[in-house]
Amino acid sequence: MRRKEIDAYIKLAKVFKNKGFNLYLVGGTVRDFLLKLDLNDMDLVTDATPTQMLPFLKGADDTFKQYGSLKYNFEGVKFDITTLRVEGKYDDSRHPSKVKYVTDLKKDYVRRDFTINSMYLDSYFILYDYCHGQEDLKNKLIRFIGNPKKRIKEDPLRIIRAIRFALMYGFSFEEKTEKAMKDYSGLLAKINKDKIRQEVSKIKGVDKDFEEKLFKEFSIHQYIDVIE
């Protein structure tokens, strides 16, 4: 069955194509589409910059324009549209020091967190997968892209995000990913509790005993005064 979100995306992709740009579904949106789950977030990437998009996306929210991101309501669907990019070092364990716009999907995907969140789908339903994300999805495996230690140091909140996916989707952790999560869980002390609270609040419909078990197993329960 076609979903209104996908229909809206296909129409929006035609708008971009008519302007000479490409538009892709990305990340968790592709993951959930492949898992045949509800699409709660519609995340898109494009080779158009915000400056190039704004003239034909009338009424778009450009609050985060400087980060290459726009919010746009189209056909009753809310989209987050981000320009393809590469990122500099993460100086604050949360945000890159600089971003550079690119037009190549292969350059964009390496900045993402997990293989299952790093696939792209175009409006013809062609899948672009440069890191075996579809294979990991089928095997129910959570695996960091690149060096797990480096990815956690960039953003320690990724530890909780990995646990969220494991709990909600019944996935397990790839060996190096699991070890890095345990070795570097102490870095969560650098993260604002509100950010941790926001990530934990996304964990829904899971066994609370198993949730607490995983939090203790990865030594992060001391940061989670938000479980109750």
PDB file of C-alpha atoms in Angstrom:
ATOM      1  CA  MET A   1       0.000   0.000   0.000  1.00  0.00           C
ATOM      2  CA  ARG A   2       1.293   3.449  -0.896  1.00  0.00           C
ATOM      3  CA  ARG A   3       1.725   5.849   1.978  1.00  0.00           C
ATOM      4  CA  LYS A   4       0.880   9.526   1.770  1.00  0.00           C
ATOM      5  CA  GLU A   5       4.391  10.373   2.970  1.00  0.00           C
ATOM      6  CA  ILE A   6       5.978   8.488   0.079  1.00  0.00           C
ATOM      7  CA  ASP A   7       3.562   9.961  -2.447  1.00  0.00           C
ATOM      8  CA  ALA A   8       4.378  13.450  -1.179  1.00  0.00           C
ATOM      9  CA  TYR A   9       8.106  12.732  -1.392  1.00  0.00           C
ATOM     10  CA  ILE A  10       7.824  11.535  -5.011  1.00  0.00           C
ATOM     11  CA  LYS A  11       5.998  14.740  -5.957  1.00  0.00           C
ATOM     12  CA  LEU A  12       8.550  16.879  -4.140  1.00  0.00           C
ATOM     13  CA  ALA A  13      11.411  15.018  -5.829  1.00  0.00           C
ATOM     14  CA  LYS A  14       9.886  16.029  -9.192  1.00  0.00           C
ATOM     15  CA  VAL A  15       9.921  19.666  -8.076  1.00  0.00           C
ATOM     16  CA  PHE A  16      13.627  19.347  -7.298  1.00  0.00           C
ATOM     17  CA  LYS A  17      14.318  17.503 -10.564  1.00  0.00           C
ATOM     18  CA  ASN A  18      12.645  20.277 -12.527  1.00  0.00           C
ATOM     19  CA  LYS A  19      15.060  22.700 -10.875  1.00  0.00           C
ATOM     20  CA  GLY A  20      18.048  20.524 -11.729  1.00  0.00           C
ATOM     21  CA  PHE A  21      18.571  18.893  -8.329  1.00  0.00           C
ATOM     22  CA  ASN A  22      18.290  15.447  -6.772  1.00  0.00           C
ATOM     23  CA  LEU A  23      16.312  14.562  -3.652  1.00  0.00           C
ATOM     24  CA  TYR A  24      16.643  11.361  -1.635  1.00  0.00           C
ATOM     25  CA  LEU A  25      15.063   9.723   1.373  1.00  0.00           C
ATOM     26  CA  VAL A  26      17.778   9.057   3.929  1.00  0.00           C
ATOM     27  CA  GLY A  27      18.689   7.563   7.278  1.00  0.00           C
ATOM     28  CA  GLY A  28      16.010   6.367   9.654  1.00  0.00           C
ATOM     29  CA  THR A  29      13.336   7.081   7.064  1.00  0.00           C
ATOM     30  CA  VAL A  30      14.868   4.530   4.679  1.00  0.00           C
ATOM     31  CA  ARG A  31      15.464   2.087   7.542  1.00  0.00           C
ATOM     32  CA  ASP A  32      11.840   2.210   8.652  1.00  0.00           C
ATOM     33  CA  PHE A  33      10.575   2.087   5.060  1.00  0.00           C
ATOM     34  CA  LEU A  34      12.538  -1.114   4.450  1.00  0.00           C
ATOM     35  CA  LEU A  35      11.238  -2.539   7.736  1.00  0.00           C
ATOM     36  CA  LYS A  36       7.697  -1.619   6.639  1.00  0.00           C
ATOM     37  CA  LEU A  37       7.175   0.522   9.725  1.00  0.00           C
ATOM     38  CA  ASP A  38       5.291   3.806  10.099  1.00  0.00           C
ATOM     39  CA  LEU A  39       7.268   6.768   8.824  1.00  0.00           C
ATOM     40  CA  ASN A  40       7.222   9.219  11.716  1.00  0.00           C
ATOM     41  CA  ASP A  41      10.137  11.314  10.446  1.00  0.00           C
ATOM     42  CA  MET A  42      10.656  12.244   6.806  1.00  0.00           C
ATOM     43  CA  ASP A  43      14.349  13.005   6.378  1.00  0.00           C
ATOM     44  CA  LEU A  44      15.647  13.994   2.949  1.00  0.00           C
ATOM     45  CA  VAL A  45      19.007  14.982   1.490  1.00  0.00           C
ATOM     46  CA  THR A  46      19.711  16.948  -1.663  1.00  0.00           C
ATOM     47  CA  ASP A  47      22.574  18.294  -3.732  1.00  0.00           C
ATOM     48  CA  ALA A  48      20.908  21.719  -3.588  1.00  0.00           C
ATOM     49  CA  THR A  49      22.100  24.229  -1.000  1.00  0.00           C
ATOM     50  CA  PRO A  50      19.609  26.123   1.192  1.00  0.00           C
ATOM     51  CA  THR A  51      20.220  29.251  -0.870  1.00  0.00           C
ATOM     52  CA  GLN A  52      19.323  27.324  -4.015  1.00  0.00           C
ATOM     53  CA  MET A  53      16.236  25.708  -2.416  1.00  0.00           C
ATOM     54  CA  LEU A  54      14.584  28.694  -0.791  1.00  0.00           C
ATOM     55  CA  PRO A  55      13.447  30.395  -4.040  1.00  0.00           C
ATOM     56  CA  PHE A  56      11.289  27.397  -4.987  1.00  0.00           C
ATOM     57  CA  LEU A  57      10.384  26.132  -1.487  1.00  0.00           C
ATOM     58  CA  LYS A  58       8.148  29.034  -0.562  1.00  0.00           C
ATOM     59  CA  GLY A  59       7.421  29.251   3.152  1.00  0.00           C
ATOM     60  CA  ALA A  60      10.195  26.866   4.180  1.00  0.00           C
ATOM     61  CA  ASP A  61      11.520  27.217   7.733  1.00  0.00           C
ATOM     62  CA  ASP A  62      15.149  28.298   7.352  1.00  0.00           C
ATOM     63  CA  THR A  63      15.985  28.515  11.073  1.00  0.00           C
ATOM     64  CA  PHE A  64      18.848  26.062  10.589  1.00  0.00           C
ATOM     65  CA  LYS A  65      19.877  27.304   7.178  1.00  0.00           C
ATOM     66  CA  GLN A  66      23.471  27.813   8.327  1.00  0.00           C
ATOM     67  CA  TYR A  67      23.696  24.065   9.012  1.00  0.00           C
ATOM     68  CA  GLY A  68      22.363  23.207   5.564  1.00  0.00           C
ATOM     69  CA  SER A  69      18.905  22.230   6.795  1.00  0.00           C
ATOM     70  CA  LEU A  70      15.382  23.399   5.988  1.00  0.00           C
ATOM     71  CA  LYS A  71      11.974  22.292   7.231  1.00  0.00           C
ATOM     72  CA  TYR A  72       9.220  22.214   4.651  1.00  0.00           C
ATOM     73  CA  ASN A  73       5.545  21.243   4.694  1.00  0.00           C
ATOM     74  CA  PHE A  74       4.398  19.732   1.401  1.00  0.00           C
ATOM     75  CA  GLU A  75       1.174  17.900   0.590  1.00  0.00           C
ATOM     76  CA  GLY A  76       0.390  17.754   4.320  1.00  0.00           C
ATOM     77  CA  VAL A  77       3.726  16.108   5.186  1.00  0.00           C
ATOM     78  CA  LYS A  78       6.563  17.661   7.194  1.00  0.00           C
ATOM     79  CA  PHE A  79      10.004  17.175   5.656  1.00  0.00           C
ATOM     80  CA  ASP A  80      13.493  17.856   6.998  1.00  0.00           C
ATOM     81  CA  ILE A  81      15.711  18.573   3.996  1.00  0.00           C
ATOM     82  CA  THR A  82      19.491  18.731   4.422  1.00  0.00           C
ATOM     83  CA  THR A  83      22.188  19.467   1.899  1.00  0.00           C
ATOM     84  CA  LEU A  84      24.706  16.658   1.314  1.00  0.00           C
ATOM     85  CA  ARG A  85      27.840  17.470   3.281  1.00  0.00           C
ATOM     86  CA  VAL A  86      31.079  16.435   4.906  1.00  0.00           C
ATOM     87  CA  GLU A  87      31.873  17.469   8.451  1.00  0.00           C
ATOM     88  CA  GLY A  88      34.906  18.722  10.332  1.00  0.00           C
ATOM     89  CA  LYS A  89      36.029  17.696  13.806  1.00  0.00           C
ATOM     90  CA  TYR A  90      33.541  17.533  16.662  1.00  0.00           C
ATOM     91  CA  ASP A  91      34.958  20.003  19.162  1.00  0.00           C
ATOM     92  CA  ASP A  92      32.128  19.788  21.705  1.00  0.00           C
ATOM     93  CA  SER A  93      31.281  16.060  21.519  1.00  0.00           C
ATOM     94  CA  ARG A  94      28.007  16.945  19.783  1.00  0.00           C
ATOM     95  CA  HIS A  95      28.458  19.250  16.778  1.00  0.00           C
ATOM     96  CA  PRO A  96      30.989  19.451  13.937  1.00  0.00           C
ATOM     97  CA  SER A  97      33.247  22.506  13.901  1.00  0.00           C
ATOM     98  CA  LYS A  98      32.418  23.091  10.240  1.00  0.00           C
ATOM     99  CA  VAL A  99      30.489  21.591   7.347  1.00  0.00           C
ATOM    100  CA  LYS A 100      31.207  21.591   3.627  1.00  0.00           C
ATOM    101  CA  TYR A 101      28.506  21.009   1.038  1.00  0.00           C
ATOM    102  CA  VAL A 102      29.048  18.211  -1.473  1.00  0.00           C
ATOM    103  CA  THR A 103      27.050  16.610  -4.274  1.00  0.00           C
ATOM    104  CA  ASP A 104      28.224  12.992  -3.878  1.00  0.00           C
ATOM    105  CA  LEU A 105      26.287  10.515  -1.708  1.00  0.00           C
ATOM    106  CA  LYS A 106      29.499   8.576  -1.114  1.00  0.00           C
ATOM    107  CA  LYS A 107      31.003  11.589   0.633  1.00  0.00           C
ATOM    108  CA  ASP A 108      27.903  12.237   2.730  1.00  0.00           C
ATOM    109  CA  TYR A 109      27.299   8.763   4.138  1.00  0.00           C
ATOM    110  CA  VAL A 110      30.602   8.491   6.040  1.00  0.00           C
ATOM    111  CA  ARG A 111      29.531  11.155   8.549  1.00  0.00           C
ATOM    112  CA  ARG A 112      26.500   9.141   9.643  1.00  0.00           C
ATOM    113  CA  ASP A 113      26.295   6.945  12.713  1.00  0.00           C
ATOM    114  CA  PHE A 114      25.221   3.364  11.918  1.00  0.00           C
ATOM    115  CA  THR A 115      25.152   1.353   8.713  1.00  0.00           C
ATOM    116  CA  ILE A 116      21.391   0.806   9.026  1.00  0.00           C
ATOM    117  CA  ASN A 117      20.928   4.597   9.101  1.00  0.00           C
ATOM    118  CA  SER A 118      23.148   5.363   6.134  1.00  0.00           C
ATOM    119  CA  MET A 119      21.141   4.284   3.119  1.00  0.00           C
ATOM    120  CA  TYR A 120      19.517   6.505   0.498  1.00  0.00           C
ATOM    121  CA  LEU A 121      16.408   5.859  -1.577  1.00  0.00           C
ATOM    122  CA  ASP A 122      15.465   7.862  -4.650  1.00  0.00           C
ATOM    123  CA  SER A 123      12.001   8.511  -6.043  1.00  0.00           C
ATOM    124  CA  TYR A 124      12.332   5.486  -8.358  1.00  0.00           C
ATOM    125  CA  PHE A 125      12.946   3.295  -5.277  1.00  0.00           C
ATOM    126  CA  ILE A 126      16.570   2.689  -6.193  1.00  0.00           C
ATOM    127  CA  LEU A 127      18.561   2.014  -3.012  1.00  0.00           C
ATOM    128  CA  TYR A 128      22.048   3.490  -2.558  1.00  0.00           C
ATOM    129  CA  ASP A 129      23.920   1.530   0.094  1.00  0.00           C
ATOM    130  CA  TYR A 130      27.679   2.029   0.432  1.00  0.00           C
ATOM    131  CA  CYS A 131      28.263   0.269   3.760  1.00  0.00           C
ATOM    132  CA  HIS A 132      26.205  -2.950   3.685  1.00  0.00           C
ATOM    133  CA  GLY A 133      23.399  -1.329   5.647  1.00  0.00           C
ATOM    134  CA  GLN A 134      20.731  -3.478   4.016  1.00  0.00           C
ATOM    135  CA  GLU A 135      22.649  -6.619   4.957  1.00  0.00           C
ATOM    136  CA  ASP A 136      22.969  -5.464   8.574  1.00  0.00           C
ATOM    137  CA  LEU A 137      19.274  -4.612   8.584  1.00  0.00           C
ATOM    138  CA  LYS A 138      18.398  -8.134   7.466  1.00  0.00           C
ATOM    139  CA  ASN A 139      20.753  -9.585  10.084  1.00  0.00           C
ATOM    140  CA  LYS A 140      19.332  -7.266  12.765  1.00  0.00           C
ATOM    141  CA  LEU A 141      22.775  -5.900  13.537  1.00  0.00           C
ATOM    142  CA  ILE A 142      23.792  -2.472  14.793  1.00  0.00           C
ATOM    143  CA  ARG A 143      27.202  -1.463  13.470  1.00  0.00           C
ATOM    144  CA  PHE A 144      28.986   1.878  13.538  1.00  0.00           C
ATOM    145  CA  ILE A 145      30.287   3.267  10.276  1.00  0.00           C
ATOM    146  CA  GLY A 146      34.066   3.428  10.393  1.00  0.00           C
ATOM    147  CA  ASN A 147      35.913   3.395  13.704  1.00  0.00           C
ATOM    148  CA  PRO A 148      33.392   2.895  16.568  1.00  0.00           C
ATOM    149  CA  LYS A 149      35.588   4.693  19.098  1.00  0.00           C
ATOM    150  CA  LYS A 150      35.877   7.726  16.839  1.00  0.00           C
ATOM    151  CA  ARG A 151      32.123   7.834  16.234  1.00  0.00           C
ATOM    152  CA  ILE A 152      31.362   7.714  19.957  1.00  0.00           C
ATOM    153  CA  LYS A 153      33.931  10.395  20.745  1.00  0.00           C
ATOM    154  CA  GLU A 154      32.266  12.612  18.136  1.00  0.00           C
ATOM    155  CA  ASP A 155      28.908  12.199  19.855  1.00  0.00           C
ATOM    156  CA  PRO A 156      28.590   9.986  22.979  1.00  0.00           C
ATOM    157  CA  LEU A 157      24.798  10.200  22.701  1.00  0.00           C
ATOM    158  CA  ARG A 158      25.145   7.615  19.933  1.00  0.00           C
ATOM    159  CA  ILE A 159      25.543   4.997  22.686  1.00  0.00           C
ATOM    160  CA  ILE A 160      21.997   5.584  23.887  1.00  0.00           C
ATOM    161  CA  ARG A 161      20.771   5.793  20.298  1.00  0.00           C
ATOM    162  CA  ALA A 162      22.256   2.343  19.604  1.00  0.00           C
ATOM    163  CA  ILE A 163      20.553   0.942  22.701  1.00  0.00           C
ATOM    164  CA  ARG A 164      17.277   2.521  21.579  1.00  0.00           C
ATOM    165  CA  PHE A 165      17.464   0.719  18.234  1.00  0.00           C
ATOM    166  CA  ALA A 166      18.344  -2.557  19.948  1.00  0.00           C
ATOM    167  CA  LEU A 167      15.361  -2.266  22.267  1.00  0.00           C
ATOM    168  CA  MET A 168      12.804  -1.083  19.726  1.00  0.00           C
ATOM    169  CA  TYR A 169      13.810  -3.315  16.815  1.00  0.00           C
ATOM    170  CA  GLY A 170      15.134  -6.382  18.622  1.00  0.00           C
ATOM    171  CA  PHE A 171      18.603  -5.892  17.120  1.00  0.00           C
ATOM    172  CA  SER A 172      21.970  -6.941  18.542  1.00  0.00           C
ATOM    173  CA  PHE A 173      25.340  -5.157  18.471  1.00  0.00           C
ATOM    174  CA  GLU A 174      28.268  -5.900  16.202  1.00  0.00           C
ATOM    175  CA  GLU A 175      31.255  -6.938  18.330  1.00  0.00           C
ATOM    176  CA  LYS A 176      33.462  -3.848  17.896  1.00  0.00           C
ATOM    177  CA  THR A 177      30.461  -1.570  18.267  1.00  0.00           C
ATOM    178  CA  GLU A 178      29.466  -3.209  21.550  1.00  0.00           C
ATOM    179  CA  LYS A 179      32.994  -3.055  22.970  1.00  0.00           C
ATOM    180  CA  ALA A 180      33.388   0.639  22.108  1.00  0.00           C
ATOM    181  CA  MET A 181      30.010   1.437  23.672  1.00  0.00           C
ATOM    182  CA  LYS A 182      31.113  -0.179  26.933  1.00  0.00           C
ATOM    183  CA  ASP A 183      34.622   1.284  26.888  1.00  0.00           C
ATOM    184  CA  TYR A 184      33.484   4.858  26.258  1.00  0.00           C
ATOM    185  CA  SER A 185      30.170   5.066  28.106  1.00  0.00           C
ATOM    186  CA  GLY A 186      31.846   7.447  30.570  1.00  0.00           C
ATOM    187  CA  LEU A 187      31.861  10.126  27.864  1.00  0.00           C
ATOM    188  CA  LEU A 188      28.112  10.541  28.419  1.00  0.00           C
ATOM    189  CA  ALA A 189      29.054  12.599  31.474  1.00  0.00           C
ATOM    190  CA  LYS A 190      29.885  15.382  28.997  1.00  0.00           C
ATOM    191  CA  ILE A 191      26.356  15.411  27.586  1.00  0.00           C
ATOM    192  CA  ASN A 192      23.635  17.706  28.862  1.00  0.00           C
ATOM    193  CA  LYS A 193      21.029  15.718  30.806  1.00  0.00           C
ATOM    194  CA  ASP A 194      18.256  17.263  28.713  1.00  0.00           C
ATOM    195  CA  LYS A 195      19.812  15.755  25.582  1.00  0.00           C
ATOM    196  CA  ILE A 196      19.965  12.354  27.271  1.00  0.00           C
ATOM    197  CA  ARG A 197      16.376  12.768  28.411  1.00  0.00           C
ATOM    198  CA  GLN A 198      15.248  13.564  24.856  1.00  0.00           C
ATOM    199  CA  GLU A 199      16.946  10.458  23.465  1.00  0.00           C
ATOM    200  CA  VAL A 200      15.572   8.168  26.170  1.00  0.00           C
ATOM    201  CA  SER A 201      12.059   9.561  25.653  1.00  0.00           C
ATOM    202  CA  LYS A 202      12.139   8.145  22.114  1.00  0.00           C
ATOM    203  CA  ILE A 203      12.278   4.602  23.500  1.00  0.00           C
ATOM    204  CA  LYS A 204       8.692   3.423  23.313  1.00  0.00           C
ATOM    205  CA  GLY A 205       6.835   0.140  23.603  1.00  0.00           C
ATOM    206  CA  VAL A 206       9.732  -1.898  24.997  1.00  0.00           C
ATOM    207  CA  ASP A 207      10.164  -4.218  27.979  1.00  0.00           C
ATOM    208  CA  LYS A 208      11.225  -1.942  30.853  1.00  0.00           C
ATOM    209  CA  ASP A 209      13.128  -4.682  32.662  1.00  0.00           C
ATOM    210  CA  PHE A 210      15.190  -5.368  29.545  1.00  0.00           C
ATOM    211  CA  GLU A 211      15.655  -1.635  29.053  1.00  0.00           C
ATOM    212  CA  GLU A 212      17.068  -1.244  32.544  1.00  0.00           C
ATOM    213  CA  LYS A 213      19.246  -4.324  32.064  1.00  0.00           C
ATOM    214  CA  LEU A 214      20.865  -2.835  28.978  1.00  0.00           C
ATOM    215  CA  PHE A 215      21.405   0.508  30.694  1.00  0.00           C
ATOM    216  CA  LYS A 216      23.233  -1.290  33.509  1.00  0.00           C
ATOM    217  CA  GLU A 217      25.159  -3.564  31.144  1.00  0.00           C
ATOM    218  CA  PHE A 218      26.599  -0.533  29.366  1.00  0.00           C
ATOM    219  CA  SER A 219      27.181   1.343  32.642  1.00  0.00           C
ATOM    220  CA  ILE A 220      25.010   4.272  31.695  1.00  0.00           C
ATOM    221  CA  HIS A 221      22.264   3.877  34.302  1.00  0.00           C
ATOM    222  CA  GLN A 222      23.983   6.498  36.482  1.00  0.00           C
ATOM    223  CA  TYR A 223      23.288   9.072  33.764  1.00  0.00           C
ATOM    224  CA  ILE A 224      19.661   8.085  33.366  1.00  0.00           C
ATOM    225  CA  ASP A 225      17.599   9.689  36.084  1.00  0.00           C
ATOM    226  CA  VAL A 226      14.899   9.780  33.441  1.00  0.00           C
ATOM    227  CA  ILE A 227      13.936   6.103  33.186  1.00  0.00           C
ATOM    228  CA  GLU A 228      11.187   6.276  35.775  1.00  0.00           C
TER     229      GLU A 228
END
